[in-house]
Coordinates of C-alpha atoms and ligand atoms in Angstrom, one line a residue:
Chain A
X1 CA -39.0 34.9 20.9
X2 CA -40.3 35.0 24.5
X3 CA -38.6 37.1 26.8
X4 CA -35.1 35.5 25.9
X5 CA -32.9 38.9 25.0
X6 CA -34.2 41.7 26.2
X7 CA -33.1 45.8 25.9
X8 CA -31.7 46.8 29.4
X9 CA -30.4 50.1 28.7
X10 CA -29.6 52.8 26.3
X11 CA -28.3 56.1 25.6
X12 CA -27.9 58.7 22.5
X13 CA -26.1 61.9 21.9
X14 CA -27.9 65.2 20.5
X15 CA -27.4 64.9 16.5
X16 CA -25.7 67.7 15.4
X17 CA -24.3 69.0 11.8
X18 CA -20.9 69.6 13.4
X19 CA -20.2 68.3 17.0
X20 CA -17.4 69.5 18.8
X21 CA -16.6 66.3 20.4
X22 CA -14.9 63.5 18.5
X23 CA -16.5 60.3 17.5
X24 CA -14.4 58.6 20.6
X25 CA -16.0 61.3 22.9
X26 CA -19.5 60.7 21.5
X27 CA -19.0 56.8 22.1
X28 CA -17.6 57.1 25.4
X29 CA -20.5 59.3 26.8
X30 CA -23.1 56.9 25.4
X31 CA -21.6 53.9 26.6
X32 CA -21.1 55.2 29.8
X33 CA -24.9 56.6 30.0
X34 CA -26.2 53.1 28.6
X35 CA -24.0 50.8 30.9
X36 CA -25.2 53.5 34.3
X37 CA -28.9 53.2 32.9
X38 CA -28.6 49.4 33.1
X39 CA -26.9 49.3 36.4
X40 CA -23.9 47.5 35.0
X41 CA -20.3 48.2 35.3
X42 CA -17.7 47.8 32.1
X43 CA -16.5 44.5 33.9
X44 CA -19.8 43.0 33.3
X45 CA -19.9 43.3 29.4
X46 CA -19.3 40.0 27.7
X47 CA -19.1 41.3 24.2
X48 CA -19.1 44.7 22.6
X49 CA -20.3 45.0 18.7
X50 CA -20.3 48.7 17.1
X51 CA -21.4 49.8 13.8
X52 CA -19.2 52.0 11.6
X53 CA -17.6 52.2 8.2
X54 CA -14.1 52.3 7.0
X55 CA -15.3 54.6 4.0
X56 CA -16.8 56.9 6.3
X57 CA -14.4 57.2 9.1
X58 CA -11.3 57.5 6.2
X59 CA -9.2 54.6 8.0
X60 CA -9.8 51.0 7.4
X61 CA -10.5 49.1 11.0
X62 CA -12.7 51.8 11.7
X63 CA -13.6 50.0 14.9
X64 CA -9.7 51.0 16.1
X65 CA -9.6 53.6 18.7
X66 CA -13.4 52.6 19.7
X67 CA -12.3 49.5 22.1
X68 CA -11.6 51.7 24.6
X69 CA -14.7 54.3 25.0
X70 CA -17.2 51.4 23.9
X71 CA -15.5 49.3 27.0
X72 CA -14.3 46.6 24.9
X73 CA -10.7 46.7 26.0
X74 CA -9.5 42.4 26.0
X75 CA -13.2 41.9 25.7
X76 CA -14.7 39.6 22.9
X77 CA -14.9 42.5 20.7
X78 CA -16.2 42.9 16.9
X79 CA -18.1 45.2 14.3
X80 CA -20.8 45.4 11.3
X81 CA -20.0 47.6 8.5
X82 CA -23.4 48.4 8.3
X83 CA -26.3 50.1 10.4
X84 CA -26.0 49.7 14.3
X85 CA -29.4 47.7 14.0
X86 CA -27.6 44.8 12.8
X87 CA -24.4 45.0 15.3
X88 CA -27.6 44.8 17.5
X89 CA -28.7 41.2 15.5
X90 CA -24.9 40.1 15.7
X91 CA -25.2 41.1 19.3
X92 CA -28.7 39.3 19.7
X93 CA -27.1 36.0 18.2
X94 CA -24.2 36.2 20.6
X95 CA -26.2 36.1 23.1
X96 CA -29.0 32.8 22.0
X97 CA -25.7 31.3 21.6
X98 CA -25.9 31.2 25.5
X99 CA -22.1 31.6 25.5
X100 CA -23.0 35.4 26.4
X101 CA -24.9 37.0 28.8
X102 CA -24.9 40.9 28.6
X103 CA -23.7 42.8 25.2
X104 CA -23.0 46.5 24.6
X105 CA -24.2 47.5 20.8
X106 CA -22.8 50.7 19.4
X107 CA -23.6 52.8 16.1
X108 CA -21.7 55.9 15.5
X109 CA -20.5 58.3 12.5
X110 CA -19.3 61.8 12.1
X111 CA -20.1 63.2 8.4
X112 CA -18.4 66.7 9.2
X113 CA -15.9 64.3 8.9
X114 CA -16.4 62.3 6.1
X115 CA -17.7 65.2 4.3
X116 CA -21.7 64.7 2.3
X117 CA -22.3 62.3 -0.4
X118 CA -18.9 61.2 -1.7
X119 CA -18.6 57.9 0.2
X120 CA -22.6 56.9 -0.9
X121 CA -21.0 56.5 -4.8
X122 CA -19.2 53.8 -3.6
X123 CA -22.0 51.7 -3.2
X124 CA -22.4 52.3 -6.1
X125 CA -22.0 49.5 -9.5
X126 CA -17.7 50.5 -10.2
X127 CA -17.8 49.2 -13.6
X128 CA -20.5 51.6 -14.9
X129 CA -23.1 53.2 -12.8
X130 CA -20.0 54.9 -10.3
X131 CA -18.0 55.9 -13.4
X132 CA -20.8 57.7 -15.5
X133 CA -21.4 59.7 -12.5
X134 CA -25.2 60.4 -12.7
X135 CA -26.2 58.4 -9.5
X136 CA -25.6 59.1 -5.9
X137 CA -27.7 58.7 -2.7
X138 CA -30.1 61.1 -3.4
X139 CA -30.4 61.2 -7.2
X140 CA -30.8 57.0 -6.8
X141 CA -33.3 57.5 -3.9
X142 CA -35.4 60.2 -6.8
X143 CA -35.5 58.1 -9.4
X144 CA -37.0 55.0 -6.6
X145 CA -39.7 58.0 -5.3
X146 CA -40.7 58.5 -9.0
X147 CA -41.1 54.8 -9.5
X148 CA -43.3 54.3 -6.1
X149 CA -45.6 57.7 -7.1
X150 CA -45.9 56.6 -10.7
X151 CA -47.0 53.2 -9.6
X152 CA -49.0 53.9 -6.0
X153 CA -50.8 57.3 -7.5
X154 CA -48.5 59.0 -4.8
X155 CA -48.3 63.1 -4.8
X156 CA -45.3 65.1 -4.1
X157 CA -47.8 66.7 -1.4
X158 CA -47.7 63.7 0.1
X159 CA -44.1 63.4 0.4
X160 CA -43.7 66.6 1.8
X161 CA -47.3 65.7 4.1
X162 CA -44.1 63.0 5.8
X163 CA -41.5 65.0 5.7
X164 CA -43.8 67.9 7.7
X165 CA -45.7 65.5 10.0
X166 CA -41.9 64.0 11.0
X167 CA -40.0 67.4 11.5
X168 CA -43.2 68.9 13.4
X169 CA -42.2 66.0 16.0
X170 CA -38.6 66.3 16.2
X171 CA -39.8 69.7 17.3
X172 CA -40.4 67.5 20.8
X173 CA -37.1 65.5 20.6
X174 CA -34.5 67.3 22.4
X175 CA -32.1 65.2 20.3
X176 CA -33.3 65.9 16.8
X177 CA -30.8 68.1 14.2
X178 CA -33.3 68.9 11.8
X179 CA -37.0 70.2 13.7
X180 CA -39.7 72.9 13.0
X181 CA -42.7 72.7 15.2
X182 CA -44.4 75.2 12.2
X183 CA -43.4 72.3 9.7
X184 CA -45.9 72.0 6.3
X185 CA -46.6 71.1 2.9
X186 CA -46.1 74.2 1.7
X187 CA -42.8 74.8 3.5
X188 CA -41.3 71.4 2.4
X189 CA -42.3 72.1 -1.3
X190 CA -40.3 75.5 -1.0
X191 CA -37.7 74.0 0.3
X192 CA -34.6 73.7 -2.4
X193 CA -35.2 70.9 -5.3
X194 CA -32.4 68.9 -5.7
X195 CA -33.4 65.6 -7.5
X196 CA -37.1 65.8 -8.7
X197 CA -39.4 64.9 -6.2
X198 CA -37.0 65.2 -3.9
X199 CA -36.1 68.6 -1.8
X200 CA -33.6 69.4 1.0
X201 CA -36.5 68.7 3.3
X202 CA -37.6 65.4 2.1
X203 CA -34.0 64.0 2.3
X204 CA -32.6 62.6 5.4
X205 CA -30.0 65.3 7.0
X206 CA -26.5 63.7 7.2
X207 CA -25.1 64.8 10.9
X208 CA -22.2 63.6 14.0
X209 CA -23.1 61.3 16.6
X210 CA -23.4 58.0 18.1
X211 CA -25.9 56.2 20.5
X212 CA -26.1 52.7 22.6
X213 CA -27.9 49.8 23.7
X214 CA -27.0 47.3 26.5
X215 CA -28.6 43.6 25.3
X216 CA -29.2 41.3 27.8
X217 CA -30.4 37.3 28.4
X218 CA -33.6 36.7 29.7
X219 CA -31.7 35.6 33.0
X220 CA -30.1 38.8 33.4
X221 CA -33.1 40.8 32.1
X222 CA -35.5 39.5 34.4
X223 CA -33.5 41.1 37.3
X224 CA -33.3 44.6 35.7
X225 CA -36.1 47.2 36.3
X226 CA -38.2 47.7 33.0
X227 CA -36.8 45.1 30.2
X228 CA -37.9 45.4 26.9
X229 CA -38.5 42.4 24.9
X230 CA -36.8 41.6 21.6
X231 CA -39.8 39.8 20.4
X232 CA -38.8 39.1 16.6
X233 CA -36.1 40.4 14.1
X234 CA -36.4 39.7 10.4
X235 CA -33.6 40.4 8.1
X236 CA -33.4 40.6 3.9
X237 CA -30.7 41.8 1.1
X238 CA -32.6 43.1 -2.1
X239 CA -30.9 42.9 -5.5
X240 CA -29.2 45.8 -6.7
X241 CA -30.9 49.1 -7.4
X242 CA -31.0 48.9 -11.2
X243 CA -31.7 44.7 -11.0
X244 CA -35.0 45.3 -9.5
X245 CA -38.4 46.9 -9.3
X246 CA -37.7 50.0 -7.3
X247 CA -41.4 50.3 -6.9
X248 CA -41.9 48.4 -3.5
X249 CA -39.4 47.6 -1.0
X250 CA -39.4 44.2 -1.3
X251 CA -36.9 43.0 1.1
X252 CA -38.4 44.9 3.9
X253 CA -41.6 43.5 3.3
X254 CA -40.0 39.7 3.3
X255 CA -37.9 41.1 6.9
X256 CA -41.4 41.9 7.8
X257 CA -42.7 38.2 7.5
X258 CA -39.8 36.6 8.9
X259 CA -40.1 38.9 11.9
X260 CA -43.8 39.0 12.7
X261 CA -43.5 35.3 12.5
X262 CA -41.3 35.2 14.9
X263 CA -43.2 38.0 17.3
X264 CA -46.5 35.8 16.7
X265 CA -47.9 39.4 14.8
X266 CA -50.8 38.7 12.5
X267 CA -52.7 42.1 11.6
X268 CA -49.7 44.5 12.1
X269 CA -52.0 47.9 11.7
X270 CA -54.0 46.5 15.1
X271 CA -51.0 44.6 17.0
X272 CA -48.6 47.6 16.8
X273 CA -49.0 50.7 19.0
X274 CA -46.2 52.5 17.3
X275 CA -43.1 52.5 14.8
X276 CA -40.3 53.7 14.4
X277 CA -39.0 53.7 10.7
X278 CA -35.9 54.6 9.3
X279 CA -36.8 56.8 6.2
X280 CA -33.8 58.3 4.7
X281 CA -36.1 60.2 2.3
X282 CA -40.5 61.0 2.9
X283 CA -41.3 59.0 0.2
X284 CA -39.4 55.7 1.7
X285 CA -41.7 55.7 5.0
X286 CA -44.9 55.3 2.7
X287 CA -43.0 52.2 1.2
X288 CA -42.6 51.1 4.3
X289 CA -46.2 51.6 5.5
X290 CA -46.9 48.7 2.7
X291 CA -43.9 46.5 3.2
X292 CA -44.9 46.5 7.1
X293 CA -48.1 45.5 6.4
X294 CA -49.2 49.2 7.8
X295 CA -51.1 49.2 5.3
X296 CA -52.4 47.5 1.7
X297 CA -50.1 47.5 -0.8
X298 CA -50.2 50.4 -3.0
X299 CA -52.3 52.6 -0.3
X300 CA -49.1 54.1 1.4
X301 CA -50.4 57.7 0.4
X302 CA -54.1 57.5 1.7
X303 CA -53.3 55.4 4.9
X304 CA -50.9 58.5 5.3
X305 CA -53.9 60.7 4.7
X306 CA -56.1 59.0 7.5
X307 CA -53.8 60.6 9.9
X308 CA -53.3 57.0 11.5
X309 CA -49.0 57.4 11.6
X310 CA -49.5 61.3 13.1
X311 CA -49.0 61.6 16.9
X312 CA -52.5 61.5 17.6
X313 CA -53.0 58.6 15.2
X314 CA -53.7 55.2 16.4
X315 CA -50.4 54.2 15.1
X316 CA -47.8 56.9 15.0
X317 CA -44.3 56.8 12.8
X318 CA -41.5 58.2 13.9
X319 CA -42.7 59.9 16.9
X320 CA -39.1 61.0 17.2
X321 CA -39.1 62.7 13.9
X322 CA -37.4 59.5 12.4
X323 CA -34.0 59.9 10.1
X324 CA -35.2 62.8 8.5
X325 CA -34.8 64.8 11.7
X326 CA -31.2 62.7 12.0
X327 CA -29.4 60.5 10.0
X328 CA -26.3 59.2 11.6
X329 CA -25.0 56.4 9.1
X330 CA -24.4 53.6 10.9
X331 CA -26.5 54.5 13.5
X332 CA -29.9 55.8 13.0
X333 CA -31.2 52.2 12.7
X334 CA -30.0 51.4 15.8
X335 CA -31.8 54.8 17.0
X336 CA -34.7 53.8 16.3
X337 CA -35.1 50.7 17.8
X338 CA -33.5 52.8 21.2
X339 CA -36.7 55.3 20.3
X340 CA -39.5 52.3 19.8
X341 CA -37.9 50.7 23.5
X342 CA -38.4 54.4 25.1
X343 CA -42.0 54.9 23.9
X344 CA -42.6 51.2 25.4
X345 CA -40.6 51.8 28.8
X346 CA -43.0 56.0 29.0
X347 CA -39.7 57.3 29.2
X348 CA -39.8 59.4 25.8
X349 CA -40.9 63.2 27.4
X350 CA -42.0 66.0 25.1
X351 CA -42.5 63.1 22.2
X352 CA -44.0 60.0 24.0
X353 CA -47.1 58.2 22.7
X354 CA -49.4 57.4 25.5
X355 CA -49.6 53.2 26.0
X356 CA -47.3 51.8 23.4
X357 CA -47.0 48.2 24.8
X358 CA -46.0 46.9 21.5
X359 CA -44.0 48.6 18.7
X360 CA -41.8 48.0 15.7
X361 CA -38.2 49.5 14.7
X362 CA -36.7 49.5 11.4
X363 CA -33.2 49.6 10.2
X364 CA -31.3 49.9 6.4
X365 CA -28.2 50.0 5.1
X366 CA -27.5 50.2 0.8
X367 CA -28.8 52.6 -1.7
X368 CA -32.5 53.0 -2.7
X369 CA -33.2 50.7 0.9
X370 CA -30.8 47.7 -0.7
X371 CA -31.0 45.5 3.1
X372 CA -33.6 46.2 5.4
X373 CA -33.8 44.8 9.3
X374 CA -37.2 45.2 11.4
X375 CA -37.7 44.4 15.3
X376 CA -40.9 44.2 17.0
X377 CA -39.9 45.4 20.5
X378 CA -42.3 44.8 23.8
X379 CA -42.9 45.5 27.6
X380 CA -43.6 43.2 30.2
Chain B
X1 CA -8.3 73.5 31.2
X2 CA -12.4 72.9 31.6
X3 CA -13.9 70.2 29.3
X4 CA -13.6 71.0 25.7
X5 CA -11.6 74.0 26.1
X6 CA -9.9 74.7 23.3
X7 CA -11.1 72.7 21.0
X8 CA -12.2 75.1 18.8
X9 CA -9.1 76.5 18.2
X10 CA -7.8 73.3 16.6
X11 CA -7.7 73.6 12.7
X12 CA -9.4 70.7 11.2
X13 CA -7.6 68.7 8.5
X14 CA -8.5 67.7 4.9
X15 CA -7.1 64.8 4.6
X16 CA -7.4 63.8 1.2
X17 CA -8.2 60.0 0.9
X18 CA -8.0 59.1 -3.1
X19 CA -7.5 55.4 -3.4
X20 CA -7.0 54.2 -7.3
X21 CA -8.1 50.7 -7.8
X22 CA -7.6 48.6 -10.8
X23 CA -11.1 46.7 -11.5
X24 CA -11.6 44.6 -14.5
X25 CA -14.6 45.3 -15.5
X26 CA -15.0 41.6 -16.3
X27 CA -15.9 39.1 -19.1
X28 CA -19.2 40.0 -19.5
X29 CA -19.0 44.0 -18.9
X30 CA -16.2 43.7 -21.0
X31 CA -18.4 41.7 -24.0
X32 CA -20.8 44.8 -23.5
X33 CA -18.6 47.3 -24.3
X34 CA -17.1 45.8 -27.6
X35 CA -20.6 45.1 -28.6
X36 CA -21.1 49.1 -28.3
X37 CA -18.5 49.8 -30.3
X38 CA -19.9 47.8 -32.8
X39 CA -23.3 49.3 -32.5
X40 CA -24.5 46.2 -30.7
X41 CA -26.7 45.6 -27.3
X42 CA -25.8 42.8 -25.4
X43 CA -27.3 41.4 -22.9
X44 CA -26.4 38.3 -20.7
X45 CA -29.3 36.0 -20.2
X46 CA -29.9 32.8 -17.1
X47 CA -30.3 30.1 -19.1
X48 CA -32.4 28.5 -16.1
X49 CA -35.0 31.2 -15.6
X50 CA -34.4 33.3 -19.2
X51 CA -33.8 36.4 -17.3
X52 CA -32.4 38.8 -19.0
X53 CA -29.4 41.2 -17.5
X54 CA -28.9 44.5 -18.9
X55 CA -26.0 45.8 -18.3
X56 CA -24.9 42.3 -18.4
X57 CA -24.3 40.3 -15.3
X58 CA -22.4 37.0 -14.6
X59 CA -24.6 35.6 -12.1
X60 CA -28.6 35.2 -11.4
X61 CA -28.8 35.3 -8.5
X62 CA -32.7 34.0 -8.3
X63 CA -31.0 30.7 -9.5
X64 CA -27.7 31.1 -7.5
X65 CA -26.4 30.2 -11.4
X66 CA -24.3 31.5 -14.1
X67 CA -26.2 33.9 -16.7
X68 CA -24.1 32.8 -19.9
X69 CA -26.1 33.4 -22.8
X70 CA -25.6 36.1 -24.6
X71 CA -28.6 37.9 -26.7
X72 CA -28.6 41.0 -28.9
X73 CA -31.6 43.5 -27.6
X74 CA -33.1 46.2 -29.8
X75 CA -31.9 50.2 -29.4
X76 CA -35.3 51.1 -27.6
X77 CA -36.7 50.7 -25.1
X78 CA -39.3 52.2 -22.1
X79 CA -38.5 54.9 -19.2
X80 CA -38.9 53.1 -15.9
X81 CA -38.7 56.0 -13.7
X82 CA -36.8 59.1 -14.2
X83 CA -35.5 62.2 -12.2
X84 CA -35.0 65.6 -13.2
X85 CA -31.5 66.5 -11.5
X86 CA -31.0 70.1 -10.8
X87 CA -27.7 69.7 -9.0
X88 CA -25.1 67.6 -9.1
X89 CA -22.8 66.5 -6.6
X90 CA -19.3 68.5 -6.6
X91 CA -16.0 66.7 -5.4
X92 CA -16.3 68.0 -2.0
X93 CA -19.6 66.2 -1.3
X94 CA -22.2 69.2 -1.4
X95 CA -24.9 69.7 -4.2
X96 CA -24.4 72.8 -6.2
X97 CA -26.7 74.1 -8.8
X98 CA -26.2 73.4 -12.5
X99 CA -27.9 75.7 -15.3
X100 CA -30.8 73.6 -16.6
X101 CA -32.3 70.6 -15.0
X102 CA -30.8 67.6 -17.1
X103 CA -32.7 64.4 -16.9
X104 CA -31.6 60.8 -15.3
X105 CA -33.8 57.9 -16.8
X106 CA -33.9 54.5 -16.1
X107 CA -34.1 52.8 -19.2
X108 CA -35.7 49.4 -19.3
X109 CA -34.5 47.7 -23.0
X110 CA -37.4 45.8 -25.1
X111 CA -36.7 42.1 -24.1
X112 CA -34.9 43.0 -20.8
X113 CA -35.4 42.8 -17.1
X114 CA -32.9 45.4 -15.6
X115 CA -32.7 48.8 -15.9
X116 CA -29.8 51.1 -17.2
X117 CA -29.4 54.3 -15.8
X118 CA -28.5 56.9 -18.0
X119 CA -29.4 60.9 -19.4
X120 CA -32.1 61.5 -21.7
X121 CA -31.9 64.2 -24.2
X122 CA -33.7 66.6 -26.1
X123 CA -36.0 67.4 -22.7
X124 CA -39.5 66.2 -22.2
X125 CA -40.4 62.5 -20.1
X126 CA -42.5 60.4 -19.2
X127 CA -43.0 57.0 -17.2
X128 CA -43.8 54.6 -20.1
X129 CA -42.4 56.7 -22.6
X130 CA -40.8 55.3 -25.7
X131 CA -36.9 55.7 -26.3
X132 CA -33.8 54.9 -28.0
X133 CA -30.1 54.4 -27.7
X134 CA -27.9 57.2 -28.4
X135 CA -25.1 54.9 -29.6
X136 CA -20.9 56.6 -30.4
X137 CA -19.4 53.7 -31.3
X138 CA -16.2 56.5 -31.9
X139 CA -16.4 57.0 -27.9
X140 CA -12.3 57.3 -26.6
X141 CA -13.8 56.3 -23.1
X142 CA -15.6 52.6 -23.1
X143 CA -17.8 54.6 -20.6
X144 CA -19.3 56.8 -23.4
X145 CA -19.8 54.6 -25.9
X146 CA -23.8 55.1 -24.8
X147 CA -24.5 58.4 -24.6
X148 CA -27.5 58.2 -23.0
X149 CA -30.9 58.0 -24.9
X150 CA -33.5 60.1 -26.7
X151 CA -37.2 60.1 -28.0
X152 CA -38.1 57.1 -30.1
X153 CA -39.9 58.4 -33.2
Ligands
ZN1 ZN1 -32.1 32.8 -13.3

């Protein structure tokens, strides 16, 4: 795509284990803050998608009560079930329909409210896999890092090498939950083992809070200060977690195609400055190294040796500390393509990579990485 | 009253949200289970690709077709991947410790190409390691008519 949708503003609230607003609060302030950035008033929103989930919000229409802090009031209005990255791809459709022109894109969840793992198990098979009451999130997501090790020579080190490099940059993200600028191997393999390989500090902290991006048309982009480009989006649904090799993440690395197609990227490790992944456990941003073409496949672990994905790398991951620092169902996906659009507009702080023109955000929604949605984002 | 004032002083409600739904488990999950109880592994097979589901599915979905043929697969089979689990998730949605790690394999069957997940017994595991039903054709519950699996000698 050239310069046809672009990002025109965005906004994000600190991630917290508890926040003391409600989700309504969170969604107002971030609207607000993402319609001010982009110089817009409410009146000038043609459509307003969020991102949320009955299950998780205990109430089915889980978008009710968010039409008025997302600015949606008589406004053509709707929502994904699913991450916020794809309320922004059913926003980003609305508007190459050419029947809109300017599109506010919401993700928010609260789990003090919904309350840890419970609603994951629904995901889950209902006939079998939910009943015998062995699988959840995390145990799923241990038996898929076992798979990946056992077939990519992958060491527990190295998992906790991600989970270290990514908390040790939240440290530098005012908005992170879960940082520690003193972050290491050693500390992440002390850290509580819950599902072998995986320990508290390698899985993804569930927290409150919501963030925003205003979408715009070329027309109305080329006006604003700063656009960023939606240059490609790729999208793919994997078969369920038991129904397929949970060795690779095959349906990111088919989103990946689709989208660097699109973007016109050939060799991904030289066209990309930066990326932003969202890795709801360490060892699923080594997958997606390989699916993203990072890498080669099956050379997750030593390209994450090389130091090439730390901040001083040529290509850094999750400058922002990624979803292990936060992971706001229905929203960190969404987050991170708001991250990869700050590091291209220098407007990151404490955590910005020096001259990220180009970069790529990624988005997932299912257990064990089920659906998987990738952007490459770009300046001027 | 200053912005949030107060707010803290608001109990927060559990409000308990426990749904009971009615599934069938469906022709084919349902074929599966009274093969168990007969001491039988069936599997549903695509008769356009010869993939074979187990648990048994309806659909293949690489060929957007019904998978209705129905083959018996032998007791053993190979561990996949596996986890050892030293929690477990308690009804309020927190992990909490259990006594010894238990172990979570993924089982794939000999002549199958999906994986069941289920607990291995008697401790000890391996990717590629060599196992075997642990049928109870007795089970009350449908749901424990596999108990899990175990060593292969
Ligand atoms: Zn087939």
């Amino acid at each position: 795509m050239d310069k046809e949708v672009a990002i025109i503003g965005y906004a994000q609230t600190p991630y917290e284990a508890d926040a003391e607003a409600s989700r309504e609060m969170q969604v107002l302030e971030v609207t607000k803050a993402a319609l001010a950035a982009a110089g817009l008033k409410r009146e000038q929103l043609d459509t307003v998608i969020t991102a949320n989930n009955d299950y998780l919000d205990g109430r089915t229409i889980s978008n009710m009560r968010l039409v008025e802090p997302s600015g949606a009031w008589q406004k053509n209005e709707s929502k994904v079930e699913m991450d916020g990255a794809y309320a922004a791809l059913y926003a980003l459709m609305r508007i190459l329909s050419g029947d809109h022109g300017i599109a506010m894109v919401v993700g928010e969840s609260q789990a003090s409210v919904y309350g840890g793992y419970i609603p994951g198990t629904m995901m889950l098979d209902p006939t079998f896999d939910r009943q015998r009451g062995l699988l959840n999130e995390v145990s799923a997501s241990a038996l898929q890092a076992r798979a990946y090790m056992n077939a990519c020579g992958v060491s527990e080190e190295q998992l906790a090498g991600v989970a270290a490099k990514n908390l040790a940059n939240a440290a530098k993200n005012p908005l992170a939950l879960r940082a520690d600028g003193k972050a290491d191997v050693k500390k992440v393999l002390s850290s509580r083992l819950l599902y072998s390989p995986i320990r508290e500090l390698m899985a993804s902290p569930l927290c409150d809070g919501a963030c925003a991006v205003v979408l715009a048309s070329g027309k109305v982009a080329a006006k604003s200060g700063n656009p960023v480009w939606i240059k490609g989006v790729g999208f793919s649904h994997d078969s369920y977690l038991s129904e397929r090799s949970l060795a690779e993440m095959s349906s990111l690395k088919d989103a990946a195609r689709r989208c660097y197609a699109m973007a016109g990227i050939e060799d991904p490790a030289s066209q990309l400055d930066l990326a932003e992944v969202h890795e709801c456990f360490a060892h699923e941003e080594l997958m997606a190294y390989e699916a993203l073409g990072l890498c080669a496949a099956g050379e997750g672990g030593a390209f994450f040796d090389s130091g090439t994905t730390s901040m001083d790398g040529s290509l850094p991951v999750n400058a922002s500390g990624g979803a292990l620092a936060a992971n706001v169902a229905c929203a960190a996906g969404l987050a991170r393509i708001i991250e990869a659009a700050m590091q291209i507009r220098g407007e990151a702080g404490d955590h910005q990579v020096k001259g990220v023109r180009t970069a790529v955000a990624h988005g997932q929604t299912g257990i064990c990485a089920q659906e998987n949605i990738i952007y490459v984002l770009g300046g001027e | 009253m200053a912005p949030n004032e107060g707010q803290s002083r608001v109990p927060r409600a559990s409000i308990p949200f426990n749904p009971v739904f009615g599934w069938s488990v469906g022709n084919w999950m349902e074929q599966f289970f009274d093969g168990m109880k007969e001491g039988k592994i069936l599997a549903s097979r695509c008769p356009a690709c010869g993939r074979v589901y187990l648990p048994p599915r309806m659909i293949c979905e690489r060929c957007f077709a019904k998978a209705e043929e129905w083959v018996e697969l032998p007791e053993t089979g190979t561990v996949e991947t596996f986890t050892e689990a030293h929690v477990k998730l308690a009804p309020n949605g927190t992990f909490e410790d259990i006594d010894g790690p238990e172990i979570i394999a993924m089982v794939k069957h000999d002549g199958a190409d999906t994986c069941i997940a289920a607990r291995l017994e008697g401790g000890g595991v391996s990717v590629g390691m060599r196992v075997k039903a642990v049928l109870d054709p007795s089970a009350e519950n449908v749901l424990d008519l596999l108990a899990g699996y175990r060593a292969a000698e």
